[in-house]
Amino acid sequence: MNSSNPFFKSPAVDSSNPAAFDYIGWREQFISAVLRIACVLGAALIAVSFPTASVTDRVLFPVLYIVLLSITVLKTPYSVRAATLLFMVYIIATNSILSWGPWIDGSVFFIAFIILSSLLFDKRIDLIALLVSILTFASIATLQQLGIYKFAAAGVPVTTIVDWATYVIDFSIISAILLVAINQFKKALTRVIQEMQNAFSALTIERERLE
């Protein structure tokens, strides 16, 4: 699928060609940077929030942090690190929604989940991430509205179906705009890269002819 696009299939890199774009290398550097930043920020957030955190959060977040450290330090395949990172972000986002419903920062984590899906994988994965997020909202909203589930946090405002609908619509619009923008950027960057590689190849051929 999209074999001509380095964002979907990493091209073979010619070390003698300075214009060649090593997408595998860029992707590895990107996820390594994200994991390191997450380790630093995660430790600070756990330290600050632990005294006031719920019992569930006191178990969940340290466990997730251990997993985060493991995939950061250990030499694991890219696909394992990327998938684990996405799953962890999804778990944090879902935990926030289960605690506070549509009233707190759960959408921020879900948007991060979708953006990372777009950057770390192809566009089919980010669309799946968007669908999974919406289905998660719909499932929790249905259970909450039917009285089967109650939010874990104390002091959550009364939540109606209108609140959920507004939340999901806003989230879907913002996410869709971000996905379109990211995919347009990836296409434009791919085109520039291919043009640079073609120009360099043409210069190389011309130089060989002159020699």
PDB file of C-alpha atoms in Angstrom:
ATOM      1  CA  MET A   1       0.000   0.000   0.000  1.00  0.00           C
ATOM      2  CA  ASN A   2       1.365   3.387  -0.981  1.00  0.00           C
ATOM      3  CA  SER A   3       4.752   1.810  -1.701  1.00  0.00           C
ATOM      4  CA  SER A   4       5.978   5.045  -3.288  1.00  0.00           C
ATOM      5  CA  ASN A   5       5.377   6.996  -0.103  1.00  0.00           C
ATOM      6  CA  PRO A   6       8.169   6.838   2.503  1.00  0.00           C
ATOM      7  CA  PHE A   7       5.638   7.537   5.231  1.00  0.00           C
ATOM      8  CA  PHE A   8       4.047   4.156   4.495  1.00  0.00           C
ATOM      9  CA  LYS A   9       7.096   2.203   3.357  1.00  0.00           C
ATOM     10  CA  SER A  10      10.563   3.149   4.382  1.00  0.00           C
ATOM     11  CA  PRO A  11      12.860   3.513   1.375  1.00  0.00           C
ATOM     12  CA  ALA A  12      16.215   1.889   1.114  1.00  0.00           C
ATOM     13  CA  VAL A  13      18.777   4.476   2.104  1.00  0.00           C
ATOM     14  CA  ASP A  14      21.858   4.990  -0.008  1.00  0.00           C
ATOM     15  CA  SER A  15      24.610   6.200   2.327  1.00  0.00           C
ATOM     16  CA  SER A  16      26.362   7.888  -0.599  1.00  0.00           C
ATOM     17  CA  ASN A  17      23.289   9.975  -1.353  1.00  0.00           C
ATOM     18  CA  PRO A  18      23.010  12.933   1.081  1.00  0.00           C
ATOM     19  CA  ALA A  19      19.525  13.728  -0.237  1.00  0.00           C
ATOM     20  CA  ALA A  20      18.171  10.287   0.672  1.00  0.00           C
ATOM     21  CA  PHE A  21      15.655  10.416   3.509  1.00  0.00           C
ATOM     22  CA  ASP A  22      16.013   7.763   6.201  1.00  0.00           C
ATOM     23  CA  TYR A  23      12.433   7.537   7.446  1.00  0.00           C
ATOM     24  CA  ILE A  24      13.199   4.542   9.634  1.00  0.00           C
ATOM     25  CA  GLY A  25      15.931   6.548  11.360  1.00  0.00           C
ATOM     26  CA  TRP A  26      13.689   9.600  11.772  1.00  0.00           C
ATOM     27  CA  ARG A  27      10.892   7.484  13.192  1.00  0.00           C
ATOM     28  CA  GLU A  28      13.235   5.775  15.659  1.00  0.00           C
ATOM     29  CA  GLN A  29      14.612   9.132  16.819  1.00  0.00           C
ATOM     30  CA  PHE A  30      11.106  10.566  17.161  1.00  0.00           C
ATOM     31  CA  ILE A  31       9.711   7.779  19.329  1.00  0.00           C
ATOM     32  CA  SER A  32      12.920   7.688  21.416  1.00  0.00           C
ATOM     33  CA  ALA A  33      12.560  11.419  22.109  1.00  0.00           C
ATOM     34  CA  VAL A  34       8.865  11.042  22.966  1.00  0.00           C
ATOM     35  CA  LEU A  35       9.571   8.152  25.354  1.00  0.00           C
ATOM     36  CA  ARG A  36      12.365  10.034  27.139  1.00  0.00           C
ATOM     37  CA  ILE A  37      10.241  13.145  27.568  1.00  0.00           C
ATOM     38  CA  ALA A  38       7.352  11.003  28.808  1.00  0.00           C
ATOM     39  CA  CYS A  39       9.650   9.355  31.378  1.00  0.00           C
ATOM     40  CA  VAL A  40      10.730  12.719  32.780  1.00  0.00           C
ATOM     41  CA  LEU A  41       7.258  14.254  32.823  1.00  0.00           C
ATOM     42  CA  GLY A  42       5.657  11.030  34.040  1.00  0.00           C
ATOM     43  CA  ALA A  43       7.933  10.839  37.080  1.00  0.00           C
ATOM     44  CA  ALA A  44       7.188  14.458  37.967  1.00  0.00           C
ATOM     45  CA  LEU A  45       3.424  14.040  37.555  1.00  0.00           C
ATOM     46  CA  ILE A  46       3.318  10.865  39.632  1.00  0.00           C
ATOM     47  CA  ALA A  47       5.329  12.521  42.400  1.00  0.00           C
ATOM     48  CA  VAL A  48       3.059  15.568  42.475  1.00  0.00           C
ATOM     49  CA  SER A  49      -0.308  13.802  42.170  1.00  0.00           C
ATOM     50  CA  PHE A  50       0.369  10.633  44.201  1.00  0.00           C
ATOM     51  CA  PRO A  51      -0.629  12.050  47.624  1.00  0.00           C
ATOM     52  CA  THR A  52      -4.102  13.049  46.372  1.00  0.00           C
ATOM     53  CA  ALA A  53      -4.582  10.272  43.813  1.00  0.00           C
ATOM     54  CA  SER A  54      -7.271   7.621  44.142  1.00  0.00           C
ATOM     55  CA  VAL A  55      -6.388   4.038  45.051  1.00  0.00           C
ATOM     56  CA  THR A  56      -6.844   2.991  41.428  1.00  0.00           C
ATOM     57  CA  ASP A  57      -4.556   5.746  40.152  1.00  0.00           C
ATOM     58  CA  ARG A  58      -1.900   4.885  42.752  1.00  0.00           C
ATOM     59  CA  VAL A  59      -1.725   1.403  41.257  1.00  0.00           C
ATOM     60  CA  LEU A  60      -2.348   2.224  37.589  1.00  0.00           C
ATOM     61  CA  PHE A  61       0.142   5.031  37.020  1.00  0.00           C
ATOM     62  CA  PRO A  62       3.193   3.419  38.673  1.00  0.00           C
ATOM     63  CA  VAL A  63       2.531   0.237  36.664  1.00  0.00           C
ATOM     64  CA  LEU A  64       2.267   2.234  33.442  1.00  0.00           C
ATOM     65  CA  TYR A  65       5.438   4.121  34.341  1.00  0.00           C
ATOM     66  CA  ILE A  66       7.346   0.867  34.822  1.00  0.00           C
ATOM     67  CA  VAL A  67       6.166  -0.275  31.390  1.00  0.00           C
ATOM     68  CA  LEU A  68       7.197   3.103  29.954  1.00  0.00           C
ATOM     69  CA  LEU A  69      10.680   2.799  31.452  1.00  0.00           C
ATOM     70  CA  SER A  70      10.978  -0.741  30.123  1.00  0.00           C
ATOM     71  CA  ILE A  71      10.240   0.126  26.494  1.00  0.00           C
ATOM     72  CA  THR A  72      12.481   3.203  26.770  1.00  0.00           C
ATOM     73  CA  VAL A  73      15.531   1.447  28.203  1.00  0.00           C
ATOM     74  CA  LEU A  74      15.272  -2.024  26.691  1.00  0.00           C
ATOM     75  CA  LYS A  75      16.047  -2.687  23.038  1.00  0.00           C
ATOM     76  CA  THR A  76      12.592  -3.558  21.774  1.00  0.00           C
ATOM     77  CA  PRO A  77      11.350  -3.484  18.169  1.00  0.00           C
ATOM     78  CA  TYR A  78       9.890  -0.208  16.928  1.00  0.00           C
ATOM     79  CA  SER A  79       6.433  -1.720  16.419  1.00  0.00           C
ATOM     80  CA  VAL A  80       6.346  -2.932  20.041  1.00  0.00           C
ATOM     81  CA  ARG A  81       7.402   0.463  21.443  1.00  0.00           C
ATOM     82  CA  ALA A  82       4.970   2.381  19.238  1.00  0.00           C
ATOM     83  CA  ALA A  83       2.017   0.097  19.948  1.00  0.00           C
ATOM     84  CA  THR A  84       2.759   0.048  23.694  1.00  0.00           C
ATOM     85  CA  LEU A  85       3.022   3.833  23.824  1.00  0.00           C
ATOM     86  CA  LEU A  86      -0.319   4.241  22.048  1.00  0.00           C
ATOM     87  CA  PHE A  87      -1.972   1.697  24.342  1.00  0.00           C
ATOM     88  CA  MET A  88      -0.661   3.494  27.431  1.00  0.00           C
ATOM     89  CA  VAL A  89      -1.976   6.860  26.231  1.00  0.00           C
ATOM     90  CA  TYR A  90      -5.342   5.238  25.502  1.00  0.00           C
ATOM     91  CA  ILE A  91      -5.469   3.701  29.002  1.00  0.00           C
ATOM     92  CA  ILE A  92      -4.710   7.069  30.636  1.00  0.00           C
ATOM     93  CA  ALA A  93      -7.354   8.794  28.496  1.00  0.00           C
ATOM     94  CA  THR A  94      -9.978   6.155  29.269  1.00  0.00           C
ATOM     95  CA  ASN A  95      -9.175   6.294  32.985  1.00  0.00           C
ATOM     96  CA  SER A  96      -9.725  10.056  32.935  1.00  0.00           C
ATOM     97  CA  ILE A  97     -13.110   9.676  31.241  1.00  0.00           C
ATOM     98  CA  LEU A  98     -14.144   6.929  33.663  1.00  0.00           C
ATOM     99  CA  SER A  99     -13.270   9.208  36.575  1.00  0.00           C
ATOM    100  CA  TRP A 100     -14.549  12.584  35.394  1.00  0.00           C
ATOM    101  CA  GLY A 101     -16.660  11.971  32.300  1.00  0.00           C
ATOM    102  CA  PRO A 102     -16.605  14.771  29.721  1.00  0.00           C
ATOM    103  CA  TRP A 103     -15.578  17.405  32.258  1.00  0.00           C
ATOM    104  CA  ILE A 104     -11.817  17.199  32.529  1.00  0.00           C
ATOM    105  CA  ASP A 105      -8.716  16.526  30.400  1.00  0.00           C
ATOM    106  CA  GLY A 106      -9.596  13.127  28.932  1.00  0.00           C
ATOM    107  CA  SER A 107     -10.034  14.587  25.448  1.00  0.00           C
ATOM    108  CA  VAL A 108      -6.455  15.920  25.529  1.00  0.00           C
ATOM    109  CA  PHE A 109      -5.113  12.397  25.987  1.00  0.00           C
ATOM    110  CA  PHE A 110      -7.437  11.002  23.326  1.00  0.00           C
ATOM    111  CA  ILE A 111      -6.271  13.684  20.879  1.00  0.00           C
ATOM    112  CA  ALA A 112      -2.665  12.791  21.751  1.00  0.00           C
ATOM    113  CA  PHE A 113      -3.579   9.151  21.117  1.00  0.00           C
ATOM    114  CA  ILE A 114      -4.820  10.009  17.628  1.00  0.00           C
ATOM    115  CA  ILE A 115      -1.938  12.351  16.742  1.00  0.00           C
ATOM    116  CA  LEU A 116       0.654   9.769  17.785  1.00  0.00           C
ATOM    117  CA  SER A 117      -1.206   7.131  15.780  1.00  0.00           C
ATOM    118  CA  SER A 118      -0.905   9.345  12.723  1.00  0.00           C
ATOM    119  CA  LEU A 119       2.788  10.097  13.253  1.00  0.00           C
ATOM    120  CA  LEU A 120       3.921   6.624  14.262  1.00  0.00           C
ATOM    121  CA  PHE A 121       1.866   4.575  11.800  1.00  0.00           C
ATOM    122  CA  ASP A 122      -0.004   5.027   8.534  1.00  0.00           C
ATOM    123  CA  LYS A 123      -3.312   6.849   8.092  1.00  0.00           C
ATOM    124  CA  ARG A 124      -5.373   3.700   8.467  1.00  0.00           C
ATOM    125  CA  ILE A 125      -4.188   3.383  12.075  1.00  0.00           C
ATOM    126  CA  ASP A 126      -5.073   6.976  12.969  1.00  0.00           C
ATOM    127  CA  LEU A 127      -8.581   6.497  11.585  1.00  0.00           C
ATOM    128  CA  ILE A 128      -8.919   3.352  13.682  1.00  0.00           C
ATOM    129  CA  ALA A 129      -7.715   5.328  16.708  1.00  0.00           C
ATOM    130  CA  LEU A 130     -10.370   7.984  16.069  1.00  0.00           C
ATOM    131  CA  LEU A 131     -13.073   5.335  15.760  1.00  0.00           C
ATOM    132  CA  VAL A 132     -11.918   3.565  18.930  1.00  0.00           C
ATOM    133  CA  SER A 133     -11.989   6.876  20.821  1.00  0.00           C
ATOM    134  CA  ILE A 134     -15.533   7.678  19.708  1.00  0.00           C
ATOM    135  CA  LEU A 135     -16.717   4.151  20.549  1.00  0.00           C
ATOM    136  CA  THR A 136     -15.134   4.490  23.991  1.00  0.00           C
ATOM    137  CA  PHE A 137     -17.019   7.741  24.599  1.00  0.00           C
ATOM    138  CA  ALA A 138     -20.262   6.191  23.358  1.00  0.00           C
ATOM    139  CA  SER A 139     -19.871   3.108  25.555  1.00  0.00           C
ATOM    140  CA  ILE A 140     -19.109   5.036  28.741  1.00  0.00           C
ATOM    141  CA  ALA A 141     -21.861   7.569  27.997  1.00  0.00           C
ATOM    142  CA  THR A 142     -24.419   4.798  27.455  1.00  0.00           C
ATOM    143  CA  LEU A 143     -23.497   3.019  30.688  1.00  0.00           C
ATOM    144  CA  GLN A 144     -23.541   6.290  32.622  1.00  0.00           C
ATOM    145  CA  GLN A 145     -26.851   7.476  31.230  1.00  0.00           C
ATOM    146  CA  LEU A 146     -28.480   4.110  31.967  1.00  0.00           C
ATOM    147  CA  GLY A 147     -27.268   4.319  35.562  1.00  0.00           C
ATOM    148  CA  ILE A 148     -25.076   1.223  35.204  1.00  0.00           C
ATOM    149  CA  TYR A 149     -21.858   3.135  35.784  1.00  0.00           C
ATOM    150  CA  LYS A 150     -21.059   6.065  38.072  1.00  0.00           C
ATOM    151  CA  PHE A 151     -18.012   8.268  37.684  1.00  0.00           C
ATOM    152  CA  ALA A 152     -15.183   7.343  40.044  1.00  0.00           C
ATOM    153  CA  ALA A 153     -14.261  10.896  41.045  1.00  0.00           C
ATOM    154  CA  ALA A 154     -16.191  12.848  43.629  1.00  0.00           C
ATOM    155  CA  GLY A 155     -17.942  16.090  42.771  1.00  0.00           C
ATOM    156  CA  VAL A 156     -18.520  15.371  39.075  1.00  0.00           C
ATOM    157  CA  PRO A 157     -21.295  17.645  37.721  1.00  0.00           C
ATOM    158  CA  VAL A 158     -24.575  16.146  36.589  1.00  0.00           C
ATOM    159  CA  THR A 159     -23.944  14.830  33.079  1.00  0.00           C
ATOM    160  CA  THR A 160     -26.698  14.624  30.466  1.00  0.00           C
ATOM    161  CA  ILE A 161     -26.805  13.117  27.001  1.00  0.00           C
ATOM    162  CA  VAL A 162     -26.457  16.646  25.598  1.00  0.00           C
ATOM    163  CA  ASP A 163     -23.171  17.084  27.460  1.00  0.00           C
ATOM    164  CA  TRP A 164     -21.859  13.844  25.980  1.00  0.00           C
ATOM    165  CA  ALA A 165     -23.063  14.691  22.482  1.00  0.00           C
ATOM    166  CA  THR A 166     -21.408  18.115  22.600  1.00  0.00           C
ATOM    167  CA  TYR A 167     -18.198  16.573  23.897  1.00  0.00           C
ATOM    168  CA  VAL A 168     -18.052  13.887  21.182  1.00  0.00           C
ATOM    169  CA  ILE A 169     -18.895  16.324  18.370  1.00  0.00           C
ATOM    170  CA  ASP A 170     -16.248  18.833  19.467  1.00  0.00           C
ATOM    171  CA  PHE A 171     -13.686  16.072  19.863  1.00  0.00           C
ATOM    172  CA  SER A 172     -14.486  14.575  16.449  1.00  0.00           C
ATOM    173  CA  ILE A 173     -14.213  17.918  14.645  1.00  0.00           C
ATOM    174  CA  ILE A 174     -10.898  18.846  16.292  1.00  0.00           C
ATOM    175  CA  SER A 175      -9.452  15.375  15.693  1.00  0.00           C
ATOM    176  CA  ALA A 176     -10.556  15.297  12.052  1.00  0.00           C
ATOM    177  CA  ILE A 177      -8.978  18.705  11.380  1.00  0.00           C
ATOM    178  CA  LEU A 178      -5.718  17.615  13.001  1.00  0.00           C
ATOM    179  CA  LEU A 179      -5.614  14.352  11.037  1.00  0.00           C
ATOM    180  CA  VAL A 180      -6.214  16.133   7.734  1.00  0.00           C
ATOM    181  CA  ALA A 181      -3.490  18.670   8.546  1.00  0.00           C
ATOM    182  CA  ILE A 182      -0.973  15.981   9.555  1.00  0.00           C
ATOM    183  CA  ASN A 183      -1.652  13.837   6.491  1.00  0.00           C
ATOM    184  CA  GLN A 184      -1.396  16.857   4.185  1.00  0.00           C
ATOM    185  CA  PHE A 185       1.932  17.735   5.774  1.00  0.00           C
ATOM    186  CA  LYS A 186       3.185  14.167   5.343  1.00  0.00           C
ATOM    187  CA  LYS A 187       2.182  14.172   1.673  1.00  0.00           C
ATOM    188  CA  ALA A 188       3.862  17.530   1.051  1.00  0.00           C
ATOM    189  CA  LEU A 189       7.029  16.409   2.823  1.00  0.00           C
ATOM    190  CA  THR A 190       7.050  13.164   0.836  1.00  0.00           C
ATOM    191  CA  ARG A 191       6.762  15.116  -2.423  1.00  0.00           C
ATOM    192  CA  VAL A 192       9.650  17.409  -1.447  1.00  0.00           C
ATOM    193  CA  ILE A 193      11.799  14.440  -0.459  1.00  0.00           C
ATOM    194  CA  GLN A 194      11.120  12.642  -3.727  1.00  0.00           C
ATOM    195  CA  GLU A 195      11.887  15.766  -5.747  1.00  0.00           C
ATOM    196  CA  MET A 196      15.185  16.209  -3.888  1.00  0.00           C
ATOM    197  CA  GLN A 197      16.112  12.589  -4.507  1.00  0.00           C
ATOM    198  CA  ASN A 198      15.208  12.839  -8.204  1.00  0.00           C
ATOM    199  CA  ALA A 199      17.236  16.043  -8.586  1.00  0.00           C
ATOM    200  CA  PHE A 200      20.245  14.504  -6.884  1.00  0.00           C
ATOM    201  CA  SER A 201      19.991  11.389  -9.064  1.00  0.00           C
ATOM    202  CA  ALA A 202      19.858  13.557 -12.184  1.00  0.00           C
ATOM    203  CA  LEU A 203      22.937  15.502 -11.043  1.00  0.00           C
ATOM    204  CA  THR A 204      24.781  12.270 -10.332  1.00  0.00           C
ATOM    205  CA  ILE A 205      23.991  10.905 -13.799  1.00  0.00           C
ATOM    206  CA  GLU A 206      25.056  14.172 -15.428  1.00  0.00           C
ATOM    207  CA  ARG A 207      28.316  14.200 -13.485  1.00  0.00           C
ATOM    208  CA  GLU A 208      29.055  10.604 -14.540  1.00  0.00           C
ATOM    209  CA  ARG A 209      28.474  11.570 -18.167  1.00  0.00           C
ATOM    210  CA  LEU A 210      30.869  14.506 -17.927  1.00  0.00           C
ATOM    211  CA  GLU A 211      33.523  12.319 -16.364  1.00  0.00           C
TER     212      GLU A 211
END
